[in-house]
Amino acid sequence: MYHNIPMDPVVGIDATIAFIEGFFAMCESLAFELVHVAVRGSVVLTERVDTFTVGQVEGPLPVMGTFEVRDGKISAWRDYFDMAQATKVLSGGT
């Protein structure tokens, strides 16, 4: 399961890949900067900045992510971010 918390969850590997590819299709480039990573048992928390380049505009988006790992694979992935800020960035705003 992949869940951008402001949106509906996506279930299944194929659906998750398609959803993420949709984000890539909206921008010329996408960079991820990991700020902090914390691990406890099978849970990984990430604080990061995802920087989208849309047209000539580069927009950073602060994100908190949670990954649950089972048998060496991500079984659940949740990202928390401000949807208004994400919409502005992805529409080419600053």
Tab-separated table of C-alpha atoms in Angstrom, residues 19-55:
chain	number	residue	atom	x	y	z
A	19	PHE	CA	0.813	6.435	-9.385
A	20	ILE	CA	4.484	7.331	-8.876
A	21	GLU	CA	5.078	7.415	-12.643
A	22	GLY	CA	2.269	9.988	-12.810
A	23	PHE	CA	4.260	12.269	-10.510
A	24	PHE	CA	7.375	11.835	-12.660
A	25	ALA	CA	5.366	12.664	-15.800
A	26	MET	CA	4.315	16.038	-14.348
A	27	CYS	CA	7.844	17.340	-13.950
A	28	GLU	CA	11.143	17.663	-15.762
A	29	SER	CA	13.052	16.394	-12.743
A	30	LEU	CA	12.536	15.290	-9.162
A	31	ALA	CA	15.239	15.214	-6.489
A	32	PHE	CA	15.023	13.766	-2.988
A	33	GLU	CA	17.065	15.124	-0.089
A	34	LEU	CA	16.994	12.995	3.052
A	35	VAL	CA	17.186	15.237	6.111
A	36	HIS	CA	16.699	12.611	8.843
A	37	VAL	CA	16.125	8.862	8.941
A	38	ALA	CA	15.002	6.912	12.009
A	39	VAL	CA	14.561	3.160	12.289
A	40	ARG	CA	12.851	1.147	14.971
A	41	GLY	CA	12.237	-2.507	14.296
A	42	SER	CA	10.528	-2.820	10.930
A	43	VAL	CA	9.517	0.851	10.657
A	44	VAL	CA	11.585	3.527	8.896
A	45	LEU	CA	10.737	7.225	9.262
A	46	THR	CA	12.129	9.771	6.818
A	47	GLU	CA	12.149	13.540	6.883
A	48	ARG	CA	12.997	14.737	3.401
A	49	VAL	CA	12.613	17.503	0.864
A	50	ASP	CA	11.280	16.457	-2.544
A	51	THR	CA	12.231	19.105	-5.100
A	52	PHE	CA	10.096	19.146	-8.244
A	53	THR	CA	11.126	21.007	-11.389
A	54	VAL	CA	8.068	21.942	-13.464
A	55	GLY	CA	8.871	24.018	-16.526
